[in-house]
Amino acid sequence: MGQPKIRNMEEFAAISGISRPTVSKYFNDPDSVRSSTRKKIETALKKHDYQPNVFAMNQNRRKTKNIGIVVPNLADPFFAEIARRVELACIEAGYSPILLSSHGSPAMERDNLNSLRALKPAGVLLAPFGRMSDTDAIKAFDADFPLVLFDANMAGIGQAFVGTNNFQSIDLMVEYLCRSGEPPCFFEMKFPSNPNANKRRQAYLESMARHRQTPRIFQADGEGWNFEEIGSTEGGRLLAENAFGTNTVLCSNDRLAIGMLSAAYGLDLRVGHGAECHLRIAGHDDHPFSRFTCPPLTTIAQDYDGIANRAVSGLFRMLEAEERLPSREETLFEGRLIMRDSA
């Protein structure tokens, strides 16, 4: 007969011969109990193969070690990668991350925040939809819990925001494209899912004006998160119509650019440098797949590590001080030009 399964901490304390308060103290901070007691507890843990229910422990505390991480769409490799780095930073600091995806639905974003309320999180890191978010729901959550926004900003909401300086990054790309070939047109969605797209459009207009070039903006029909399909269908239509008026296209994000690369291939248009090429295509974000497209995509790399670490450290400062930051902080990281074969 095997060992009976231990269902809770009370049963573990009884079977190991250690008081319940001492066991609880160990699970909160192993170094807070004497070394001899700690060794006895750890021996009993191995013998009885017991793992405490961390969520149940947290629910019984006034303050928990749960950190909520909410992203718009975890199927998007950009958000998957940055969420992964945020999650690892939380684990390294001794917190229990709870990663939730809103799956492209602003209503689910609100539901995710409501679900986190029940878990009494120590704090939450949120990459919001922005204009499509339920602003009142996020404001109410911000009033009750430490909240840091990342990737997309919402004015006056959250105790801090961390993201990319889109005006710097787009200007960097426009400057490169103008000096290395024909000035770029700008390809975006008519109804973008992410508010960064609006900043990038404005940044493009300002940068083209500084370079004394005529801006050309093309907006694709379609909304949601099927960027590659929209880039391929709408971008392909514009390419077939020879509508751009320049052989250089700057896409609002890498996923649109990846779709346009596919469309160019289907139209037998060669993308890249040189007299034999018909077209240059560039993007923004340094999507994890962008280096493996054909040809590899010229883009702007966002500082994944910088954004993740600053967002997490800002939240931890609030938790350690047990109060809000003196004033709302905004941190913007500069983008880095990645020159590949597509432009």
Coordinates of N, CA, C and O in Angstrom, one line a residue, residues 40-171:
K40 N 13.9 19.1 8.7 CA 12.9 18.1 9.1 C 11.7 18.2 8.1 O 11.1 17.2 7.7
I41 N 11.3 19.5 7.9 CA 10.1 19.7 7.0 C 10.4 19.3 5.6 O 9.6 18.6 4.9
E42 N 11.6 19.6 5.1 CA 12.0 19.2 3.7 C 12.1 17.7 3.6 O 11.8 17.1 2.5
T43 N 12.6 17.0 4.6 CA 12.6 15.5 4.6 C 11.2 15.0 4.5 O 10.9 14.0 3.7
A44 N 10.3 15.6 5.3 CA 8.9 15.1 5.3 C 8.2 15.4 3.9 O 7.4 14.6 3.5
L45 N 8.5 16.5 3.3 CA 8.0 16.8 2.0 C 8.4 15.8 1.0 O 7.5 15.3 0.2
K46 N 9.6 15.4 1.0 CA 10.1 14.3 0.1 C 9.4 13.0 0.4 O 9.0 12.3 -0.5
K47 N 9.4 12.7 1.6 CA 8.8 11.4 2.0 C 7.3 11.2 1.6 O 6.9 10.2 1.1
H48 N 6.6 12.3 1.9 CA 5.1 12.2 1.6 C 4.7 12.8 0.3 O 3.5 12.8 0.0
D49 N 5.7 13.3 -0.5 CA 5.4 13.9 -1.8 C 4.3 14.9 -1.8 O 3.3 14.8 -2.5
Y50 N 4.5 15.8 -0.9 CA 3.4 16.9 -0.7 C 3.8 18.2 -1.3 O 4.9 18.6 -1.1
Q51 N 2.9 18.8 -2.0 CA 3.1 20.1 -2.5 C 1.9 21.0 -2.1 O 0.7 20.6 -2.3
P52 N 2.1 22.1 -1.4 CA 1.0 22.9 -1.0 C 0.3 23.6 -2.1 O 0.8 23.8 -3.2
N53 N -1.0 23.9 -1.9 CA -1.8 24.6 -2.8 C -1.5 26.1 -2.7 O -2.0 26.8 -1.8
V54 N -0.7 26.6 -3.6 CA -0.2 28.0 -3.5 C -1.3 29.0 -3.6 O -1.4 29.9 -2.9
F55 N -2.3 28.7 -4.5 CA -3.4 29.6 -4.6 C -4.2 29.7 -3.4 O -4.7 30.7 -2.9
A56 N -4.4 28.5 -2.8 CA -5.2 28.5 -1.5 C -4.5 29.3 -0.4 O -5.1 30.0 0.4
M57 N -3.1 29.1 -0.4 CA -2.3 29.8 0.6 C -2.5 31.3 0.4 O -2.6 32.1 1.3
N58 N -2.4 31.7 -0.9 CA -2.5 33.2 -1.2 C -3.8 33.7 -0.8 O -3.9 34.9 -0.3
Q59 N -4.9 33.0 -1.0 CA -6.2 33.5 -0.7 C -6.4 33.7 0.8 O -7.2 34.5 1.2
N60 N -5.7 33.0 1.6 CA -5.8 33.2 3.0 C -4.9 34.3 3.6 O -5.0 34.6 4.7
R61 N -4.1 34.9 2.7 CA -3.3 36.0 3.1 C -4.0 37.3 2.8 O -4.7 37.4 1.8
R62 N -3.7 38.3 3.5 CA -4.2 39.6 3.2 C -3.5 40.1 1.9 O -4.2 40.7 1.1
K63 N -2.2 39.8 1.8 CA -1.5 40.2 0.6 C -1.0 38.9 0.0 O -0.5 38.0 0.7
T64 N -1.1 38.8 -1.4 CA -0.7 37.5 -2.0 C 0.6 37.7 -2.8 O 1.1 38.8 -2.9
K65 N 1.1 36.6 -3.3 CA 2.2 36.7 -4.2 C 1.8 36.5 -5.7 O 2.7 36.3 -6.5
N66 N 0.5 36.6 -6.0 CA 0.1 36.5 -7.3 C 0.3 37.8 -8.1 O 0.0 38.9 -7.6
I67 N 0.9 37.7 -9.3 CA 1.0 38.8 -10.2 C 0.2 38.5 -11.5 O 0.5 37.5 -12.2
G68 N -0.8 39.2 -11.8 CA -1.5 39.0 -13.0 C -0.8 39.7 -14.2 O -0.2 40.8 -14.1
I69 N -0.8 38.9 -15.3 CA -0.2 39.4 -16.6 C -1.3 39.2 -17.7 O -1.7 38.1 -17.9
V70 N -1.8 40.3 -18.2 CA -2.9 40.3 -19.2 C -2.4 40.9 -20.5 O -1.9 42.0 -20.6
V71 N -2.5 40.1 -21.6 CA -2.1 40.5 -22.9 C -3.3 40.4 -23.9 O -4.2 39.6 -23.7
P72 N -3.3 41.2 -25.0 CA -4.4 41.2 -25.9 C -4.6 39.9 -26.6 O -5.8 39.5 -26.8
N73 N -3.5 39.2 -27.0 CA -3.7 38.0 -27.8 C -2.4 37.2 -27.7 O -1.4 37.6 -28.3
L74 N -2.4 36.1 -26.9 CA -1.2 35.3 -26.7 C -0.8 34.5 -27.9 O 0.3 34.0 -28.0
A75 N -1.8 34.4 -28.9 CA -1.4 33.8 -30.2 C -0.5 34.6 -31.0 O 0.2 34.1 -32.0
D76 N -0.4 35.9 -30.7 CA 0.5 36.8 -31.4 C 1.9 36.6 -30.8 O 2.2 36.8 -29.7
P77 N 2.9 36.2 -31.7 CA 4.2 35.8 -31.1 C 4.9 37.0 -30.4 O 5.7 36.8 -29.6
F78 N 4.6 38.3 -30.8 CA 5.2 39.4 -30.2 C 4.7 39.4 -28.7 O 5.6 39.6 -27.8
F79 N 3.4 39.3 -28.4 CA 2.9 39.3 -27.1 C 3.4 38.0 -26.3 O 3.6 38.1 -25.1
A80 N 3.4 36.9 -27.0 CA 3.9 35.7 -26.4 C 5.3 35.9 -25.9 O 5.7 35.4 -24.7
E81 N 6.2 36.5 -26.7 CA 7.6 36.7 -26.3 C 7.7 37.7 -25.1 O 8.5 37.4 -24.2
I82 N 7.1 38.8 -25.2 CA 7.2 39.8 -24.1 C 6.6 39.3 -22.9 O 7.1 39.5 -21.8
A83 N 5.4 38.5 -23.0 CA 4.8 38.0 -21.8 C 5.7 36.9 -21.1 O 5.8 36.8 -19.9
R84 N 6.4 36.2 -22.0 CA 7.3 35.1 -21.4 C 8.4 35.8 -20.6 O 8.8 35.3 -19.5
R85 N 8.9 36.9 -21.1 CA 10.0 37.6 -20.3 C 9.5 38.2 -19.0 O 10.2 38.2 -18.0
V86 N 8.3 38.8 -19.1 CA 7.7 39.3 -17.9 C 7.4 38.2 -16.9 O 7.7 38.4 -15.7
E87 N 6.9 37.1 -17.4 CA 6.6 36.0 -16.5 C 7.9 35.5 -15.8 O 7.9 35.2 -14.6
L88 N 9.0 35.3 -16.5 CA 10.2 34.9 -15.9 C 10.8 35.9 -14.9 O 11.3 35.4 -13.9
A89 N 10.6 37.1 -15.2 CA 11.1 38.2 -14.2 C 10.3 38.1 -12.9 O 10.8 38.2 -11.8
C90 N 9.0 37.8 -13.0 CA 8.2 37.6 -11.8 C 8.6 36.4 -11.0 O 8.7 36.4 -9.8
I91 N 8.8 35.3 -11.7 CA 9.2 34.0 -11.0 C 10.6 34.2 -10.3 O 10.7 33.8 -9.2
E92 N 11.5 34.9 -11.0 CA 12.8 35.1 -10.4 C 12.7 36.0 -9.1 O 13.5 35.8 -8.2
A93 N 11.7 36.9 -9.1 CA 11.5 37.7 -7.9 C 10.7 37.0 -6.8 O 10.4 37.6 -5.7
G94 N 10.3 35.7 -7.0 CA 9.6 35.0 -6.0 C 8.1 35.2 -6.0 O 7.4 34.8 -5.1
Y95 N 7.5 35.7 -7.1 CA 6.1 35.8 -7.3 C 5.5 34.7 -8.2 O 6.2 34.0 -8.9
S96 N 4.2 34.6 -8.1 CA 3.5 33.6 -8.9 C 2.7 34.2 -10.0 O 1.7 34.8 -9.8
P97 N 3.3 34.2 -11.2 CA 2.6 34.9 -12.3 C 1.4 34.1 -12.8 O 1.3 32.9 -12.8
I98 N 0.3 34.9 -13.1 CA -0.9 34.3 -13.7 C -1.1 35.0 -15.1 O -1.5 36.1 -15.2
L99 N -0.8 34.2 -16.1 CA -0.8 34.8 -17.5 C -2.1 34.6 -18.2 O -2.6 33.4 -18.3
L100 N -2.8 35.6 -18.6 CA -4.1 35.6 -19.2 C -4.1 36.3 -20.6 O -3.5 37.3 -20.7
S101 N -4.7 35.6 -21.5 CA -4.9 36.2 -22.9 C -6.3 36.7 -23.1 O -7.3 36.0 -22.7
S102 N -6.5 37.9 -23.7 CA -7.9 38.4 -24.0 C -8.3 37.9 -25.3 O -9.4 38.3 -25.7
H103 N -7.5 37.2 -26.1 CA -7.9 36.6 -27.3 C -8.5 37.5 -28.3 O -9.5 37.2 -29.0
G104 N -8.0 38.8 -28.3 CA -8.5 39.8 -29.3 C -9.8 40.4 -28.9 O -10.4 41.1 -29.7
S105 N -10.4 40.1 -27.7 CA -11.7 40.6 -27.3 C -11.6 41.5 -26.1 O -11.2 41.2 -25.0
P106 N -12.0 42.8 -26.3 CA -12.0 43.8 -25.2 C -12.9 43.3 -24.1 O -12.6 43.6 -22.9
A107 N -14.0 42.6 -24.4 CA -14.9 42.1 -23.3 C -14.2 41.1 -22.5 O -14.3 41.1 -21.3
M108 N -13.3 40.3 -23.1 CA -12.6 39.3 -22.3 C -11.5 39.9 -21.5 O -11.2 39.4 -20.4
E109 N -11.0 41.0 -22.0 CA -10.0 41.8 -21.2 C -10.6 42.2 -19.9 O -10.0 42.1 -18.8
R110 N -11.9 42.7 -20.0 CA -12.6 43.1 -18.7 C -12.8 41.9 -17.9 O -12.7 41.9 -16.6
D111 N -13.2 40.8 -18.5 CA -13.5 39.6 -17.7 C -12.2 39.0 -17.0 O -12.3 38.5 -15.9
N112 N -11.1 39.2 -17.7 CA -9.8 38.7 -17.1 C -9.5 39.5 -15.9 O -9.0 39.0 -14.9
L113 N -9.7 40.8 -15.9 CA -9.5 41.7 -14.7 C -10.5 41.3 -13.6 O -10.1 41.3 -12.4
N114 N -11.7 41.0 -14.0 CA -12.6 40.5 -12.9 C -12.2 39.2 -12.3 O -12.3 39.0 -11.1
S115 N -11.7 38.3 -13.1 CA -11.2 37.0 -12.6 C -10.0 37.3 -11.7 O -9.9 36.6 -10.6
L116 N -9.1 38.2 -12.0 CA -8.0 38.5 -11.2 C -8.4 39.1 -9.8 O -7.7 38.8 -8.8
R117 N -9.5 39.8 -9.8 CA -9.9 40.4 -8.5 C -10.2 39.3 -7.5 O -9.8 39.4 -6.3
A118 N -10.7 38.2 -8.0 CA -11.1 37.1 -7.1 C -9.8 36.4 -6.5 O -9.8 35.8 -5.4
L119 N -8.7 36.6 -7.2 CA -7.4 35.9 -6.8 C -6.6 36.9 -5.9 O -5.5 36.5 -5.5
K120 N -7.1 38.1 -5.6 CA -6.4 39.1 -4.8 C -5.0 39.3 -5.2 O -4.0 39.0 -4.4
P121 N -4.7 39.7 -6.4 CA -3.3 39.8 -6.9 C -2.6 40.9 -6.1 O -3.1 41.9 -5.7
A122 N -1.3 40.7 -6.0 CA -0.4 41.7 -5.4 C -0.4 42.9 -6.4 O -0.3 44.0 -5.9
G123 N -0.4 42.6 -7.6 CA -0.4 43.6 -8.7 C -0.7 43.0 -10.0 O -0.7 41.8 -10.2
V124 N -0.8 43.9 -11.0 CA -1.2 43.4 -12.4 C -0.4 44.2 -13.4 O -0.2 45.4 -13.3
L125 N 0.1 43.5 -14.4 CA 0.8 44.1 -15.6 C -0.1 43.9 -16.8 O -0.5 42.7 -17.1
L126 N -0.6 44.9 -17.4 CA -1.6 44.9 -18.4 C -1.1 45.5 -19.7 O -0.6 46.7 -19.7
A127 N -1.2 44.8 -20.8 CA -1.0 45.3 -22.2 C -2.4 45.5 -22.7 O -3.0 44.6 -23.2
P128 N -3.0 46.7 -22.6 CA -4.4 46.9 -23.0 C -4.6 47.0 -24.5 O -3.7 47.3 -25.3
F129 N -5.9 46.9 -24.9 CA -6.3 47.2 -26.2 C -6.2 48.7 -26.5 O -6.1 49.1 -27.7
G130 N -6.4 49.5 -25.5 CA -6.4 51.0 -25.8 C -7.7 51.5 -26.0 O -8.6 51.4 -25.1
R131 N -8.0 52.1 -27.2 CA -9.3 52.7 -27.5 C -10.4 51.8 -27.4 O -11.6 52.1 -27.1
M132 N -10.2 50.5 -27.6 CA -11.2 49.5 -27.6 C -11.5 48.9 -26.2 O -12.4 48.2 -25.9
S133 N -10.6 49.2 -25.2 CA -10.7 48.7 -23.9 C -11.9 49.3 -23.1 O -12.3 50.4 -23.5
D134 N -12.4 48.6 -22.1 CA -13.4 49.2 -21.3 C -12.7 50.1 -20.3 O -12.2 49.7 -19.2
T135 N -12.6 51.4 -20.6 CA -11.8 52.3 -19.8 C -12.3 52.4 -18.4 O -11.5 52.4 -17.4
D136 N -13.6 52.4 -18.1 CA -14.2 52.5 -16.8 C -13.7 51.3 -16.0 O -13.4 51.4 -14.8
A137 N -13.8 50.1 -16.6 CA -13.4 48.9 -15.8 C -11.9 48.9 -15.5 O -11.5 48.5 -14.3
I138 N -11.1 49.4 -16.4 CA -9.6 49.4 -16.1 C -9.4 50.5 -15.0 O -8.5 50.3 -14.1
K139 N -10.1 51.6 -15.1 CA -9.9 52.7 -14.0 C -10.3 52.1 -12.7 O -9.6 52.4 -11.7
A140 N -11.4 51.4 -12.6 CA -11.9 50.8 -11.3 C -10.8 49.8 -10.8 O -10.6 49.8 -9.6
F141 N -10.3 49.0 -11.7 CA -9.2 48.1 -11.2 C -8.0 48.8 -10.8 O -7.4 48.5 -9.7
D142 N -7.6 49.9 -11.5 CA -6.5 50.7 -11.1 C -6.6 51.3 -9.7 O -5.6 51.4 -9.0
A143 N -7.9 51.6 -9.4 CA -8.1 52.2 -8.1 C -7.9 51.2 -6.9 O -7.6 51.6 -5.8
D144 N -8.1 49.9 -7.2 CA -8.0 48.9 -6.2 C -6.8 48.1 -6.1 O -6.5 47.5 -5.1
F145 N -6.0 48.1 -7.2 CA -4.8 47.3 -7.2 C -3.6 48.0 -7.9 O -3.9 48.9 -8.8
P146 N -2.4 47.7 -7.5 CA -1.2 48.3 -8.2 C -1.3 47.8 -9.7 O -1.4 46.6 -10.0
L147 N -1.2 48.7 -10.6 CA -1.4 48.4 -12.1 C -0.3 49.1 -12.9 O -0.2 50.3 -12.8
V148 N 0.4 48.4 -13.7 CA 1.4 48.9 -14.6 C 1.0 48.5 -16.0 O 0.7 47.3 -16.3
L149 N 0.9 49.5 -16.9 CA 0.6 49.2 -18.3 C 1.9 49.0 -19.1 O 2.9 49.7 -18.8
F150 N 1.9 48.2 -20.1 CA 3.0 48.1 -21.0 C 2.5 47.9 -22.5 O 1.3 47.5 -22.7
D151 N 3.3 48.2 -23.4 CA 3.1 48.2 -24.8 C 2.2 49.3 -25.3 O 2.6 50.1 -26.2
A152 N 0.9 49.3 -24.8 CA 0.0 50.3 -25.3 C -0.4 51.2 -24.1 O -0.8 50.7 -23.0
N153 N -0.3 52.5 -24.3 CA -0.6 53.5 -23.2 C -2.1 53.9 -23.2 O -2.7 53.9 -24.2
M154 N -2.6 54.2 -22.0 CA -3.9 54.8 -21.8 C -3.7 56.0 -20.9 O -3.3 55.8 -19.7
A155 N -3.9 57.2 -21.3 CA -3.6 58.4 -20.6 C -4.2 58.4 -19.2 O -5.4 58.2 -19.1
G156 N -3.4 58.6 -18.2 CA -3.9 58.7 -16.8 C -4.3 57.4 -16.1 O -4.7 57.4 -15.0
I157 N -4.1 56.3 -16.8 CA -4.5 55.0 -16.2 C -3.2 54.2 -15.9 O -2.3 54.1 -16.7
G158 N -3.2 53.5 -14.7 CA -2.1 52.8 -14.3 C -1.1 53.7 -13.6 O -1.0 54.9 -13.9
Q159 N -0.3 53.1 -12.6 CA 0.6 53.9 -11.9 C 1.9 54.1 -12.8 O 2.7 55.0 -12.4
A160 N 2.1 53.3 -13.8 CA 3.2 53.5 -14.7 C 2.9 52.9 -16.1 O 2.0 52.1 -16.2
F161 N 3.6 53.3 -17.1 CA 3.5 52.8 -18.4 C 4.9 52.6 -19.0 O 5.8 53.4 -18.8
V162 N 5.2 51.5 -19.7 CA 6.4 51.1 -20.3 C 6.2 50.7 -21.7 O 5.3 49.8 -22.0
G163 N 6.9 51.3 -22.7 CA 6.7 50.9 -24.0 C 7.8 51.3 -24.9 O 8.9 51.7 -24.4
T164 N 7.6 51.4 -26.2 CA 8.6 51.8 -27.2 C 8.3 53.2 -27.7 O 7.1 53.6 -27.8
N165 N 9.3 54.0 -27.9 CA 9.2 55.3 -28.5 C 9.0 55.2 -30.0 O 9.9 55.2 -30.8
N166 N 7.7 55.2 -30.4 CA 7.4 55.0 -31.8 C 7.8 56.1 -32.7 O 8.1 55.9 -33.9
F167 N 7.9 57.3 -32.1 CA 8.3 58.4 -32.9 C 9.8 58.3 -33.2 O 10.3 58.6 -34.4
Q168 N 10.6 57.9 -32.3 CA 12.0 57.7 -32.5 C 12.2 56.5 -33.5 O 13.0 56.6 -34.5
S169 N 11.5 55.4 -33.3 CA 11.8 54.2 -34.1 C 11.3 54.4 -35.5 O 12.0 54.0 -36.5
I170 N 10.2 55.0 -35.8 CA 9.7 55.2 -37.1 C 10.6 56.2 -37.8 O 10.9 56.0 -39.0
D171 N 11.0 57.2 -37.2 CA 11.9 58.2 -37.8 C 13.2 57.5 -38.2 O 13.8 57.8 -39.2

